[in-house]
CSV table of C-alpha atoms in Angstrom, one decimal:
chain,number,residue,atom,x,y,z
A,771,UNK,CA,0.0,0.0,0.0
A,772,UNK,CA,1.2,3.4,-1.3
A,773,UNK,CA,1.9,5.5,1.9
A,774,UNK,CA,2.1,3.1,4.3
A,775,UNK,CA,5.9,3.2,5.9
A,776,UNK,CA,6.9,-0.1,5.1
A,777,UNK,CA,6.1,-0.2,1.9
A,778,UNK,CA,9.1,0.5,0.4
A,779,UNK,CA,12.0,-2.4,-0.7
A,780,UNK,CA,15.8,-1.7,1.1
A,781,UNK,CA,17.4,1.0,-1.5
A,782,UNK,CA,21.1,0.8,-0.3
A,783,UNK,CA,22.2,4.4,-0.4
A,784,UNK,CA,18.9,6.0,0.0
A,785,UNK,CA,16.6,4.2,2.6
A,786,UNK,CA,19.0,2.5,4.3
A,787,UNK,CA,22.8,1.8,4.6
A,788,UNK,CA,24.9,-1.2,4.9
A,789,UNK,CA,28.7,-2.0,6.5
A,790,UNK,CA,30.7,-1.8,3.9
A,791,UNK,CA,30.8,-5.4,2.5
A,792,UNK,CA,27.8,-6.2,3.9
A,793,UNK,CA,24.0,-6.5,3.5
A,794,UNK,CA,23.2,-7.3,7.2
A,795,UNK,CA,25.1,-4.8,9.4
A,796,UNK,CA,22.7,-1.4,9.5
A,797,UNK,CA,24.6,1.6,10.2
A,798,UNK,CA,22.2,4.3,9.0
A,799,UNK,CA,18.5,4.3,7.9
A,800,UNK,CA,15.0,5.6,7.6
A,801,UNK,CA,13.1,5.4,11.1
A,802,UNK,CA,10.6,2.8,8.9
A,803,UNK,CA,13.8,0.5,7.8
A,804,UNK,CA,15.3,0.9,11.7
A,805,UNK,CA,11.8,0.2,13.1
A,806,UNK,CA,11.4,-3.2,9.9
A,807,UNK,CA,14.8,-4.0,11.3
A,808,UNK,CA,14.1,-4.0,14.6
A,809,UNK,CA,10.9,-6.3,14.3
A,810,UNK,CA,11.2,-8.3,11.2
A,811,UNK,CA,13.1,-11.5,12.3
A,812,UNK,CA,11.7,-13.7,15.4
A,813,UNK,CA,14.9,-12.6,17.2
A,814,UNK,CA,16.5,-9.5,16.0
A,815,UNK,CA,20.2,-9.7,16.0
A,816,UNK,CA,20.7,-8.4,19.9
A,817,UNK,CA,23.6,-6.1,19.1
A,818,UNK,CA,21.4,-4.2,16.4
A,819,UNK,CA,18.6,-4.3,19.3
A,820,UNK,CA,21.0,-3.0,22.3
A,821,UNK,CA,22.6,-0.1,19.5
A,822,UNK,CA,18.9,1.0,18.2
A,823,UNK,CA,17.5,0.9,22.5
A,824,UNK,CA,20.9,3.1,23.6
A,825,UNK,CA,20.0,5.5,20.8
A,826,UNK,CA,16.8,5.7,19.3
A,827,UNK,CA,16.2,9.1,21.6
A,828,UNK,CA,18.8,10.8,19.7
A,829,UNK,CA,17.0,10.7,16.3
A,830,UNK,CA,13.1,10.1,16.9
A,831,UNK,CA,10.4,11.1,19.8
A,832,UNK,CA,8.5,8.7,22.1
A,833,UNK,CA,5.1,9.8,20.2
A,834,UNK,CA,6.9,8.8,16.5
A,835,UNK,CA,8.5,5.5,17.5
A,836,UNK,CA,5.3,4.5,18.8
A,837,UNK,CA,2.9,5.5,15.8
A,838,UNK,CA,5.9,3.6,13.9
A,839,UNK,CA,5.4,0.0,15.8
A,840,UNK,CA,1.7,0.6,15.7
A,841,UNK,CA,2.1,1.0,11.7
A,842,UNK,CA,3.8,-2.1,11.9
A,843,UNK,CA,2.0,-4.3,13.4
A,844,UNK,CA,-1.3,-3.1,11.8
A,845,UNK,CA,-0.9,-3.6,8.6
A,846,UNK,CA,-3.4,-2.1,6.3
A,847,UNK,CA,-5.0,-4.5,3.4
């Protein structure tokens, strides 16, 4: 669905950025990629988890994160 924050595929270099040399190790994103990240496997990678808890307050609010996980998990038809 058009508009919807995850709708987008990975676009290295524009929504989200890879370790050199790799296509699993984030180091920079869109809050929606950080957030798909975060909650698509049944157990995240813990050192992506413990980087995004100890800074996710530097680049987004409470109220955003929030609406972000809600959008998440409810996806629309």
């Amino acid at each position: 669905v058009p508009g919807y924050p995850f709708y987008d595929a990975d676009a290295p270099g524009e929504n989200i950025v890879f370790e050199a040399g790799s296509q699993e190790n984030v180091v920079a994103g869109t809050l929606a990629k950080l957030v798909e990240r975060l909650t698509f496997a049944k157990r995240p990678d813990p050192r992506y988890m413990e980087a995004f808890i100890y800074t996710w307050s530097s680049f987004t609010t409470p109220d955003v994160l929030i609406s972000y996980l809600r959008y998440r998990f409810d996806v629309p038809m």
